[in-house]
GROMACS .gro file of N, CA and C in nm:
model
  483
    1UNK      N    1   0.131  -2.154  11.078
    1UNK     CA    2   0.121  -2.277  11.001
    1UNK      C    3   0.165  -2.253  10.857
    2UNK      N    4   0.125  -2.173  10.798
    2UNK     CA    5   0.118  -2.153  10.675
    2UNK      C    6   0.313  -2.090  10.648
    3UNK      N    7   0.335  -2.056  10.754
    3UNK     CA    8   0.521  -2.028  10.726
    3UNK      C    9   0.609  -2.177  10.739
    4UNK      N   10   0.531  -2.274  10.803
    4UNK     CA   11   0.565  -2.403  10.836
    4UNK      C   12   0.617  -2.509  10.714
    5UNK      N   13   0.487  -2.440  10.668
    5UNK     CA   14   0.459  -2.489  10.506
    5UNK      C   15   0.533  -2.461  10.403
    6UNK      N   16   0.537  -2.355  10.393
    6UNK     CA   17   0.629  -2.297  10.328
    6UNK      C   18   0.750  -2.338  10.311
    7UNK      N   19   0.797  -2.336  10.459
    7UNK     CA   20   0.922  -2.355  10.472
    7UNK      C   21   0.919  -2.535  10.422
    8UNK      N   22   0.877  -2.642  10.469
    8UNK     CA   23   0.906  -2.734  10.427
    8UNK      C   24   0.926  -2.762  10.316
    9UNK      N   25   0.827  -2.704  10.226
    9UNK     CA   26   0.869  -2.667  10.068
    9UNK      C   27   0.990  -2.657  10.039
   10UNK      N   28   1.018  -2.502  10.072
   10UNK     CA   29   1.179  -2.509  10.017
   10UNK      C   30   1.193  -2.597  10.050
   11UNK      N   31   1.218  -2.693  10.189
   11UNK     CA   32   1.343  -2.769  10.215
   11UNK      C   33   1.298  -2.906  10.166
   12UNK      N   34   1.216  -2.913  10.122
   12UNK     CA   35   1.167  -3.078   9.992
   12UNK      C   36   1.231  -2.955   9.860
   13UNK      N   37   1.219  -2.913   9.783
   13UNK     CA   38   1.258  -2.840   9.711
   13UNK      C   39   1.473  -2.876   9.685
   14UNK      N   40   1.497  -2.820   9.758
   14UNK     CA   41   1.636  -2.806   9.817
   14UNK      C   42   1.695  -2.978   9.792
   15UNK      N   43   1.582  -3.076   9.893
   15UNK     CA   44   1.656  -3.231   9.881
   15UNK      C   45   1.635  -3.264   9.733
   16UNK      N   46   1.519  -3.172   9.718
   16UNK     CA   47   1.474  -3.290   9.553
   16UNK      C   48   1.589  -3.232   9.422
   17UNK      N   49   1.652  -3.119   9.442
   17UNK     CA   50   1.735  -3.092   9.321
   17UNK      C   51   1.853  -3.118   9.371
   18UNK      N   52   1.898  -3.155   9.476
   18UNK     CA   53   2.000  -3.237   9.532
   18UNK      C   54   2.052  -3.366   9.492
   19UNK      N   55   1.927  -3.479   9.489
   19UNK     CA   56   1.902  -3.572   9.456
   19UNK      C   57   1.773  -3.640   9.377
   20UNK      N   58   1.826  -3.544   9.256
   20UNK     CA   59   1.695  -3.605   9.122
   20UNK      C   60   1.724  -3.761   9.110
   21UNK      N   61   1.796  -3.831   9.098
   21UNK     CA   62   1.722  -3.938   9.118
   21UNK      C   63   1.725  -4.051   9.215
   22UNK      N   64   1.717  -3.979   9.332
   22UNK     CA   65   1.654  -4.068   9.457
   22UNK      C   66   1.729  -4.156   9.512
   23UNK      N   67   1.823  -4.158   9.472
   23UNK     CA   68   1.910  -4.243   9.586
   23UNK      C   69   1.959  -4.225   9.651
   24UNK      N   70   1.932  -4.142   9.738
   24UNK     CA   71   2.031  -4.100   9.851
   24UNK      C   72   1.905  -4.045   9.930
   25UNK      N   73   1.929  -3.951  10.014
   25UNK     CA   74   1.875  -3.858  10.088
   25UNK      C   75   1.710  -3.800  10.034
   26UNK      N   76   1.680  -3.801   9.923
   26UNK     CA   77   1.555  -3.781   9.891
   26UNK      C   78   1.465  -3.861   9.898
   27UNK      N   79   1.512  -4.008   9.896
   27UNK     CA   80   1.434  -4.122   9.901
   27UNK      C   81   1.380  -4.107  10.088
   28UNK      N   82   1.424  -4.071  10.160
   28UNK     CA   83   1.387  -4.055  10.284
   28UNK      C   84   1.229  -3.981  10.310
   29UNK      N   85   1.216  -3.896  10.178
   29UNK     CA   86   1.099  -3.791  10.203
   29UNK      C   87   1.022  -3.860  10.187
   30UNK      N   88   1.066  -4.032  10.147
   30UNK     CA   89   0.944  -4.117  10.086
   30UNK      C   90   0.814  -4.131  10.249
   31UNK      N   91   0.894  -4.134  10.336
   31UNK     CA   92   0.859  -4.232  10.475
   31UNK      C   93   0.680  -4.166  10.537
   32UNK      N   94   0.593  -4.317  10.474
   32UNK     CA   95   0.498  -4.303  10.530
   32UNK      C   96   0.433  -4.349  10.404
   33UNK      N   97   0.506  -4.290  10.271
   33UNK     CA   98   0.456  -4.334  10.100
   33UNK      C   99   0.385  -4.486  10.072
   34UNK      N  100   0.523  -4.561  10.143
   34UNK     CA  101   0.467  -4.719  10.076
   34UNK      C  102   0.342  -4.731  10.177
   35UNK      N  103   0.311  -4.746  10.297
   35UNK     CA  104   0.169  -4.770  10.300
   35UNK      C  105   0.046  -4.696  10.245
   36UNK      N  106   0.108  -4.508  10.229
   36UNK     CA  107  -0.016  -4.408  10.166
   36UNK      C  108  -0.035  -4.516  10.075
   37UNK      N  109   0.063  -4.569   9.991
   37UNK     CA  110  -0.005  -4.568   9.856
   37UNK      C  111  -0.102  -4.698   9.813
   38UNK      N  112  -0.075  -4.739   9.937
   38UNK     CA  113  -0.127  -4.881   9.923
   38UNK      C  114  -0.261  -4.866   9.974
   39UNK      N  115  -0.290  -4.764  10.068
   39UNK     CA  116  -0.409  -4.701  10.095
   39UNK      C  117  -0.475  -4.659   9.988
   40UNK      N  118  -0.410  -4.583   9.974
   40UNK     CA  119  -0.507  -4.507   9.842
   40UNK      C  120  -0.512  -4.567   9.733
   41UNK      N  121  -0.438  -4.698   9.674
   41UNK     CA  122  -0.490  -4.784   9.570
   41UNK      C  123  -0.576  -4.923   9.631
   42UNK      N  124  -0.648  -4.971   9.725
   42UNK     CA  125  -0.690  -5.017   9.795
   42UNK      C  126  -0.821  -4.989   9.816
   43UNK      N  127  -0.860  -4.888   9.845
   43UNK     CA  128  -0.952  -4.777   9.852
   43UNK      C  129  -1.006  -4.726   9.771
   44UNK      N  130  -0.936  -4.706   9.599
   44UNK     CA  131  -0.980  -4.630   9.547
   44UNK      C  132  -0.882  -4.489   9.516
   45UNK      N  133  -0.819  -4.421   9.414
   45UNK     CA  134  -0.792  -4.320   9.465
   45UNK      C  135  -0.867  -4.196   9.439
   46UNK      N  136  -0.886  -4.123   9.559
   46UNK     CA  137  -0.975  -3.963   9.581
   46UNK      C  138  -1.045  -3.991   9.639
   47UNK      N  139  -1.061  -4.132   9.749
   47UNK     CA  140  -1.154  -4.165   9.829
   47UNK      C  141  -1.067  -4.169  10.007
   48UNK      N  142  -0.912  -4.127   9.936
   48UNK     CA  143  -0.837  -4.102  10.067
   48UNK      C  144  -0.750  -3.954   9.952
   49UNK      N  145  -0.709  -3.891  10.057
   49UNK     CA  146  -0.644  -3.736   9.991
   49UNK      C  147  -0.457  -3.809   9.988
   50UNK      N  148  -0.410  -3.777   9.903
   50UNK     CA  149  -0.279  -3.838   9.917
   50UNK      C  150  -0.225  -3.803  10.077
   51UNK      N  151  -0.229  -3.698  10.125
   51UNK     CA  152  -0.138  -3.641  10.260
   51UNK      C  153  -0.192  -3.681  10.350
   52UNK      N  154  -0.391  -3.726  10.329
   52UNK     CA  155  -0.400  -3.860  10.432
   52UNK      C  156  -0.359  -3.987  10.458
   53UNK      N  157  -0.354  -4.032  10.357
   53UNK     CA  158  -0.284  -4.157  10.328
   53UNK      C  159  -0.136  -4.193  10.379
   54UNK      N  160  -0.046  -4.083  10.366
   54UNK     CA  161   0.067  -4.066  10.396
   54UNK      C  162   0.085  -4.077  10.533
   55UNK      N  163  -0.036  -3.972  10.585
   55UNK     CA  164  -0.026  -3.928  10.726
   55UNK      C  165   0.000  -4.018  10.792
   56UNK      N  166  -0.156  -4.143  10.755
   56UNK     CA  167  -0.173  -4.287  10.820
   56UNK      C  168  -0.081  -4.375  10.803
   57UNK      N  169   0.019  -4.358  10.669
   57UNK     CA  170   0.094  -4.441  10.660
   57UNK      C  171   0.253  -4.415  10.769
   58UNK      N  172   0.253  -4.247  10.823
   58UNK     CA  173   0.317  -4.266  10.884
   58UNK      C  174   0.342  -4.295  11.017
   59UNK      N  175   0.201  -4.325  11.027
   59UNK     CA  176   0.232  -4.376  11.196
   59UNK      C  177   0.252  -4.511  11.174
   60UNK      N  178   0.198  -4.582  11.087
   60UNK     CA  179   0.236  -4.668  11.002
   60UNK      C  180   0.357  -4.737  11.034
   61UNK      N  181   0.446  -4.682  11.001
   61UNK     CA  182   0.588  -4.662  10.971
   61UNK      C  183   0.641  -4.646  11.145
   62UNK      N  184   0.629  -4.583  11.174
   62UNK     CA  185   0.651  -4.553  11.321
   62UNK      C  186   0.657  -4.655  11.366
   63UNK      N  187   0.561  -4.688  11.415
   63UNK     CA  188   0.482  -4.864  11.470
   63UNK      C  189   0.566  -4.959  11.455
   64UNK      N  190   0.571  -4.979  11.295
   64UNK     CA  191   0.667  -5.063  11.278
   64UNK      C  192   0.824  -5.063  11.342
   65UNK      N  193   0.861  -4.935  11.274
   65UNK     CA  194   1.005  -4.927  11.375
   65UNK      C  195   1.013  -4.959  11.493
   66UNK      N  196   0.905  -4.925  11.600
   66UNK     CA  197   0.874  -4.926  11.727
   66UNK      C  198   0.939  -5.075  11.785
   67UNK      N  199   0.841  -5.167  11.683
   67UNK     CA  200   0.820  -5.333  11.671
   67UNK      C  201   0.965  -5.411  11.673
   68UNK      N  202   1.079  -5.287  11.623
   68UNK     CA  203   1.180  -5.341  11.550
   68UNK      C  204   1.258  -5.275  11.634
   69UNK      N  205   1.238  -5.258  11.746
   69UNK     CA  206   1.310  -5.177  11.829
   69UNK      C  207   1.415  -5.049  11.844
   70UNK      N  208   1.357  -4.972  11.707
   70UNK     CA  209   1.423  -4.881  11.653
   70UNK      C  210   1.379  -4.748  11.655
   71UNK      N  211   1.257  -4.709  11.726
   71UNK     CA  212   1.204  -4.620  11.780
   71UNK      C  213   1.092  -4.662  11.906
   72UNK      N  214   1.102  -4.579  11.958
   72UNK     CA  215   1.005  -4.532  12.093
   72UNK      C  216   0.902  -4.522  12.060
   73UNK      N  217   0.837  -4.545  12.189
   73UNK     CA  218   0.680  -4.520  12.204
   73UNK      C  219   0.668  -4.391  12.189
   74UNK      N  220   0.731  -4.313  12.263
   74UNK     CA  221   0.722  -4.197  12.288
   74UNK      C  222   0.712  -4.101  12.167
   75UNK      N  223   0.801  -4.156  12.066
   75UNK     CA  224   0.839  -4.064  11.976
   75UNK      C  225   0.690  -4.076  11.854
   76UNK      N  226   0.666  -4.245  11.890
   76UNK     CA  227   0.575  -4.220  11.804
   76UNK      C  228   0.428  -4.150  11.833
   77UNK      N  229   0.379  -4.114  11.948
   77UNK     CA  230   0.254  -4.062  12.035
   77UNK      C  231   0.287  -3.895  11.979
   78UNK      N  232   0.440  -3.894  11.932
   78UNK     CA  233   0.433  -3.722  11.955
   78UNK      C  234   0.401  -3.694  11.806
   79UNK      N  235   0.448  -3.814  11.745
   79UNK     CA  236   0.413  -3.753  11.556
   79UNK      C  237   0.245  -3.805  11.560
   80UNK      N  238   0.236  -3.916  11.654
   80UNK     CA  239   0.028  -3.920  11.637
   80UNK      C  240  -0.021  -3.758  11.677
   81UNK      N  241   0.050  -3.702  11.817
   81UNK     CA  242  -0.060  -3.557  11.826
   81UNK      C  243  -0.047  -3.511  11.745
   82UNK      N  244   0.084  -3.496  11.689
   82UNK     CA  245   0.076  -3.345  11.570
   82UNK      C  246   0.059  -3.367  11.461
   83UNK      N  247  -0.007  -3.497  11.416
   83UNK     CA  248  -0.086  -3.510  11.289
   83UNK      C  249  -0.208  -3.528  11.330
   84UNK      N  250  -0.269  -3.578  11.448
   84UNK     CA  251  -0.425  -3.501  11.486
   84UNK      C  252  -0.434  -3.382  11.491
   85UNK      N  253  -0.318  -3.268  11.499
   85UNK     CA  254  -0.362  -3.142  11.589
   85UNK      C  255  -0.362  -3.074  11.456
   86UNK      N  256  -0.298  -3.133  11.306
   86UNK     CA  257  -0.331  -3.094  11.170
   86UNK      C  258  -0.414  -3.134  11.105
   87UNK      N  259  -0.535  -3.235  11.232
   87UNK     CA  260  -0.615  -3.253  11.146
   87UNK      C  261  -0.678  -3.379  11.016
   88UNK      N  262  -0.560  -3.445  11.091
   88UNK     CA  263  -0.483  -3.528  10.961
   88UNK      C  264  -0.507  -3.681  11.017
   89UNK      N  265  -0.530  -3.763  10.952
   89UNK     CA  266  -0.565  -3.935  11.028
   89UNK      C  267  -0.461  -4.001  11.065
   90UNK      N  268  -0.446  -4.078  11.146
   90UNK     CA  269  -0.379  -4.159  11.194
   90UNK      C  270  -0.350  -4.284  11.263
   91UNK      N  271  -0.476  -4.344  11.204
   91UNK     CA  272  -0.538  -4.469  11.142
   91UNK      C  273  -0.546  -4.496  10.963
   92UNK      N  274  -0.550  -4.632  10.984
   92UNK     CA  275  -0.513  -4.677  10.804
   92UNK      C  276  -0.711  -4.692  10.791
   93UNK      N  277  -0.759  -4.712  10.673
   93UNK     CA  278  -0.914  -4.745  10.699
   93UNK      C  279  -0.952  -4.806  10.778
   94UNK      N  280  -1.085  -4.867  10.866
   94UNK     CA  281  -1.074  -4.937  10.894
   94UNK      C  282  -1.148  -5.100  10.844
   95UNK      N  283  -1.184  -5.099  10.744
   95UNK     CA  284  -1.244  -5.175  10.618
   95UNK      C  285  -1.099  -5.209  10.563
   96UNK      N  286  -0.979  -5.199  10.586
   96UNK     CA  287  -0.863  -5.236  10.516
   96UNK      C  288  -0.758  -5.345  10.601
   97UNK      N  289  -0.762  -5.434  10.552
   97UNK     CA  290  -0.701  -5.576  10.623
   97UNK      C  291  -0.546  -5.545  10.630
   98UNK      N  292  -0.492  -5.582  10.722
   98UNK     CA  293  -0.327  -5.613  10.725
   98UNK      C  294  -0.269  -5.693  10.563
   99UNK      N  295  -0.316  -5.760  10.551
   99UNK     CA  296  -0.313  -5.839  10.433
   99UNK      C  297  -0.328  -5.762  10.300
  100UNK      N  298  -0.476  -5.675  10.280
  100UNK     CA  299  -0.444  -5.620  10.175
  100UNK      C  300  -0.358  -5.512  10.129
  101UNK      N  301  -0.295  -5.463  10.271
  101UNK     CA  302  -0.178  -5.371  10.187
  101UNK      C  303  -0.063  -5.394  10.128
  102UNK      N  304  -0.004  -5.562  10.134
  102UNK     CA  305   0.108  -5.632  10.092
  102UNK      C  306   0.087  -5.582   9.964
  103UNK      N  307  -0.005  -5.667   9.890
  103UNK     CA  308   0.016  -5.655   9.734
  103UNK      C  309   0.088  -5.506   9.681
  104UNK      N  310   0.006  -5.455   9.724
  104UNK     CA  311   0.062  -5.286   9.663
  104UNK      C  312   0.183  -5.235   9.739
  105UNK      N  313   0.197  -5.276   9.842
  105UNK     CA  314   0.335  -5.237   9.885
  105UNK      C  315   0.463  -5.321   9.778
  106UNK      N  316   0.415  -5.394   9.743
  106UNK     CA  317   0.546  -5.512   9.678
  106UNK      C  318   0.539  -5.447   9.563
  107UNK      N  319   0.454  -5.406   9.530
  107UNK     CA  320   0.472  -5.296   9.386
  107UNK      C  321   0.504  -5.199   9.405
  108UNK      N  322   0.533  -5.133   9.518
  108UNK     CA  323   0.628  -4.998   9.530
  108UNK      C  324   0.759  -4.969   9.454
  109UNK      N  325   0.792  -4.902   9.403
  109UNK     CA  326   0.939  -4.803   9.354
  109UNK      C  327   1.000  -4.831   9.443
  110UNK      N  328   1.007  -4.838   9.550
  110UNK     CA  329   1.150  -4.859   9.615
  110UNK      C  330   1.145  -5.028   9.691
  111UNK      N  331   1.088  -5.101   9.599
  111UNK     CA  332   1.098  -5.323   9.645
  111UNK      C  333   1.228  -5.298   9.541
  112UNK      N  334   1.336  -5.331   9.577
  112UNK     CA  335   1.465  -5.428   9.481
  112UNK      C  336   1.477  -5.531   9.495
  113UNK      N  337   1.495  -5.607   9.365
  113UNK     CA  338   1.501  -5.717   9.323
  113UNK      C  339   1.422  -5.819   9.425
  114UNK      N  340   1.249  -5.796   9.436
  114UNK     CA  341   1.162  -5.817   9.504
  114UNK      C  342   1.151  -5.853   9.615
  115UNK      N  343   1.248  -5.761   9.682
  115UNK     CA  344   1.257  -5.742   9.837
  115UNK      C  345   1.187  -5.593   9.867
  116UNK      N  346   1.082  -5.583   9.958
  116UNK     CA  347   1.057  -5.491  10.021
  116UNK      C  348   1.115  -5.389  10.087
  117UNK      N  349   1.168  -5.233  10.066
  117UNK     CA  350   1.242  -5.204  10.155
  117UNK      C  351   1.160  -5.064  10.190
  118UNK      N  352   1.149  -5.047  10.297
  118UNK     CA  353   1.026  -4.946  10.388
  118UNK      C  354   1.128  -4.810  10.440
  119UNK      N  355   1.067  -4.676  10.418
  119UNK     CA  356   1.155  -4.605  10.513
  119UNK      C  357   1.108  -4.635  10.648
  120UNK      N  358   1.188  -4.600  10.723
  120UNK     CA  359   1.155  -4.613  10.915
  120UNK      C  360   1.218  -4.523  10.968
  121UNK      N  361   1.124  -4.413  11.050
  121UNK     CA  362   1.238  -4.344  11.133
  121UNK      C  363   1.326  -4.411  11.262
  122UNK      N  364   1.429  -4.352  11.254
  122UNK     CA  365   1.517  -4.408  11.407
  122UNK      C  366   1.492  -4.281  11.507
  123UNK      N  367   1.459  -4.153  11.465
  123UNK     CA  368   1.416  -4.086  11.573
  123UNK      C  369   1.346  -3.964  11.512
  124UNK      N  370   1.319  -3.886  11.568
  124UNK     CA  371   1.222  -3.753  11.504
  124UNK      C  372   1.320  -3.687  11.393
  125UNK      N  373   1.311  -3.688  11.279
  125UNK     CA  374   1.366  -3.592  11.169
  125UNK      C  375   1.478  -3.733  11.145
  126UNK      N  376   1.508  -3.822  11.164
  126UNK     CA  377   1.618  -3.940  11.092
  126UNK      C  378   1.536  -4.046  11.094
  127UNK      N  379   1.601  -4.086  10.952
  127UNK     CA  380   1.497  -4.202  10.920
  127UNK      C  381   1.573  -4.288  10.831
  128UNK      N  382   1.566  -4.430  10.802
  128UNK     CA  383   1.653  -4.499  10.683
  128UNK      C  384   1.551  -4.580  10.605
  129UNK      N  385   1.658  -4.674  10.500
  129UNK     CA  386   1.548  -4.778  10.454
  129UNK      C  387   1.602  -4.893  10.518
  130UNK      N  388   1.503  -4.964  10.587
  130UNK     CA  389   1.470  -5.055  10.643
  130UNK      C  390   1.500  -5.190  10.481
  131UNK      N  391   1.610  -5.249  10.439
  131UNK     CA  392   1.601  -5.359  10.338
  131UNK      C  393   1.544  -5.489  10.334
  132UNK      N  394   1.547  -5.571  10.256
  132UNK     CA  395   1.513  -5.655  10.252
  132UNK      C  396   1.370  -5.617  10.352
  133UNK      N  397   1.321  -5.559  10.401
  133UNK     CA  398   1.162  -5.599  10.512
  133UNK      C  399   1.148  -5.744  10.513
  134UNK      N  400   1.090  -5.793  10.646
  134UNK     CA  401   1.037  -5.939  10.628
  134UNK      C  402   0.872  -5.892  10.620
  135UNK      N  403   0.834  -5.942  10.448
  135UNK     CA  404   0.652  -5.893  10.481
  135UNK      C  405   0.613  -6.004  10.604
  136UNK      N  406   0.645  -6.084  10.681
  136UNK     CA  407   0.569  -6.198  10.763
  136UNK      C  408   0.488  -6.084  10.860
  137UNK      N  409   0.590  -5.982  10.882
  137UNK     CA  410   0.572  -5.879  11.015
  137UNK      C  411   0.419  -5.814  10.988
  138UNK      N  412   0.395  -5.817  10.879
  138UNK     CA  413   0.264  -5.772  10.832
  138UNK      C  414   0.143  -5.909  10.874
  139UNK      N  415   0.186  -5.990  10.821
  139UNK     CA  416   0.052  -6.141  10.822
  139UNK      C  417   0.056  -6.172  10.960
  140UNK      N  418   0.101  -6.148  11.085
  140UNK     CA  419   0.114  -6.219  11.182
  140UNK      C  420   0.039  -6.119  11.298
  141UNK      N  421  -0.050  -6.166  11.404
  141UNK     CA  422  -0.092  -6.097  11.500
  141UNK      C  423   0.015  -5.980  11.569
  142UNK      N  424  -0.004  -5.899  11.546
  142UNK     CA  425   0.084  -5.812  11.608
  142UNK      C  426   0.057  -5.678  11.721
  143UNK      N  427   0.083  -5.596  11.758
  143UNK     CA  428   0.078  -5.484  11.860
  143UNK      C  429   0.017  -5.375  11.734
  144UNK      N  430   0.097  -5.393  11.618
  144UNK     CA  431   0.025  -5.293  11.526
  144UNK      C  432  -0.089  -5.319  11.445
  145UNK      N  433  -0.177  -5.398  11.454
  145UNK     CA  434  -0.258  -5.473  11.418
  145UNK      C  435  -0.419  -5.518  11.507
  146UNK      N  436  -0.551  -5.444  11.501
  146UNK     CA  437  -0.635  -5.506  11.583
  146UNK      C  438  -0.719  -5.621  11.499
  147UNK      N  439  -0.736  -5.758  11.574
  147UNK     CA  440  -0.794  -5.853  11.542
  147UNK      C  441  -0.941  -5.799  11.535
  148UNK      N  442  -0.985  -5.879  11.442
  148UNK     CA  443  -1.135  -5.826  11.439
  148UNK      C  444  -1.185  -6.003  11.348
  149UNK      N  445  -1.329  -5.960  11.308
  149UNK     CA  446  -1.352  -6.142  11.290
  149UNK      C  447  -1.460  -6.044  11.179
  150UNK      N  448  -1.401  -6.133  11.039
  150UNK     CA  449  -1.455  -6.047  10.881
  150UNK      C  450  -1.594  -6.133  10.894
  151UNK      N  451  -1.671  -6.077  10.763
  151UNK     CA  452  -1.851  -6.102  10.732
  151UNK      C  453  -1.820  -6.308  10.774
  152UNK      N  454  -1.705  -6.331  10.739
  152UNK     CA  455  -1.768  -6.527  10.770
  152UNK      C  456  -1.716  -6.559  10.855
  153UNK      N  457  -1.664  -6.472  10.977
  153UNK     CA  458  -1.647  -6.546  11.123
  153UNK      C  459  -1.483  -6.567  11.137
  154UNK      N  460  -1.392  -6.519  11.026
  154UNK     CA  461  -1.286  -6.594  11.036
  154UNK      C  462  -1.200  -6.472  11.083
  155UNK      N  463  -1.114  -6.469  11.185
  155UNK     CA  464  -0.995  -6.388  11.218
  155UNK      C  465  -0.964  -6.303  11.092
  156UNK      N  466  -0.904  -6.202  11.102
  156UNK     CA  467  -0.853  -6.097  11.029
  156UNK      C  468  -0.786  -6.009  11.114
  157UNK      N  469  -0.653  -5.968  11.005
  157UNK     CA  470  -0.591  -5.839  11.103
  157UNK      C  471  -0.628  -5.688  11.031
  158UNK      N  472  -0.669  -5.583  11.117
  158UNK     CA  473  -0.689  -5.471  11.056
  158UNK      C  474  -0.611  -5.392  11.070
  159UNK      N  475  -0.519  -5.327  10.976
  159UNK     CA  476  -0.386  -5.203  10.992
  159UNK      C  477  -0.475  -5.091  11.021
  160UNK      N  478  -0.516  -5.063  11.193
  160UNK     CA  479  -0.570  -4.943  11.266
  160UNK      C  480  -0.455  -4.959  11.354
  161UNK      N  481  -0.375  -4.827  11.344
  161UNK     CA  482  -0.267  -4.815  11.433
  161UNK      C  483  -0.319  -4.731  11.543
   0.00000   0.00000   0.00000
C-alpha cells in the first residue's frame, strides 16, 4: 500500500508541474472534488477528512456517469470495493439532502460562466469534464438518490449512493 502511495504522488506530482494552471489534464485529478467539497462545507469542515469526502464524492461521480450512460455498473461496484477495502466511505452523509449539495457545487472553481461542469469518468483511469451539467439531474428522483420523508413529512432526496 504504502508503494501505491507513493507512487501516485509522483504521478499527481508529474501532472501538477505539467499543468500549473489546470487546464488541461490536471483538472481531471479534480474527479470526485466538486461533491467532496460540497460535503465537507455542508457538514462543517474536519467533521468529514478531505479524502473522505472525495472518496464519497467519487462514487458520486461514477453514478452519475452511470445515469448518463457513460459508464457501467460494473465499473462503478469495482471503484465502491476498493474504496471500502481502503477503508474509505462511499456514501455522501446521510443527514445531507440531494438539494443541499447544489449550492456549493455552483461555487466550485471549475462552474464557467455559471454553468456547472463535473469531472466523470468514461472508464477506469479516463475521465472528462462533463460541461454545461444539467443541475435538474440532482433535484429529481433518481437511481442515485434514496427518498426518505424529512422531520415534517415532506419527500426529500438523500445523496447515499
Amino acid at each position: 500500500m504504502a508503494y501505491c502511495i507513493r507512487r501516485c504522488c509522483e504521478l499527481k506530482a508529474e501532472v501538477v508541474a505539467a499543468d500549473e494552471r489546470e487546464t488541461g489534464l490536471r483538472a481531471l485529478l479534480n474527479l470526485g472534488h466538486t461533491f467532496g467539497h460540497a460535503i465537507e462545507a455542508e457538514m462543517g469542515y474536519g467533521n468529514w477528512l478531505h479524502g473522505e469526502a472525495v472518496a464519497a464524492g467519487m462514487v458520486m461521480a461514477a453514478r452519475t456517469s452511470e445515469r448518463l450512460g457513460q459508464f457501467s455498473s460494473a465499473e462503478t461496484q469495482r471503484i465502491i470495493t476498493l474504496l471500502k477495502r481502503a477503508g474509505l466511505p462511499v456514501n455522501g452523509p446521510r443527514e445531507m439532502s440531494a438539494q443541499a449539495y447544489l449550492p456549493h457545487m455552483l461555487r466550485d472553481k471549475k462552474v464557467l460562466a455559471g454553468e456547472m461542469r463535473l469531472i466523470l469518468p468514461l472508464a477506469i483511469g479516463k475521465s472528462e469534464f462533463a460541461a454545461a451539467f444539467r443541475t435538474s439531474l440532482f433535484l429529481t428522483p433518481l437511481p442515485i438518490v434514496n427518498q426518505r420523508n424529512n422531520k415534517k413529512g415532506q419527500a426529500a432526496y438523500q445523496a447515499v449512493y
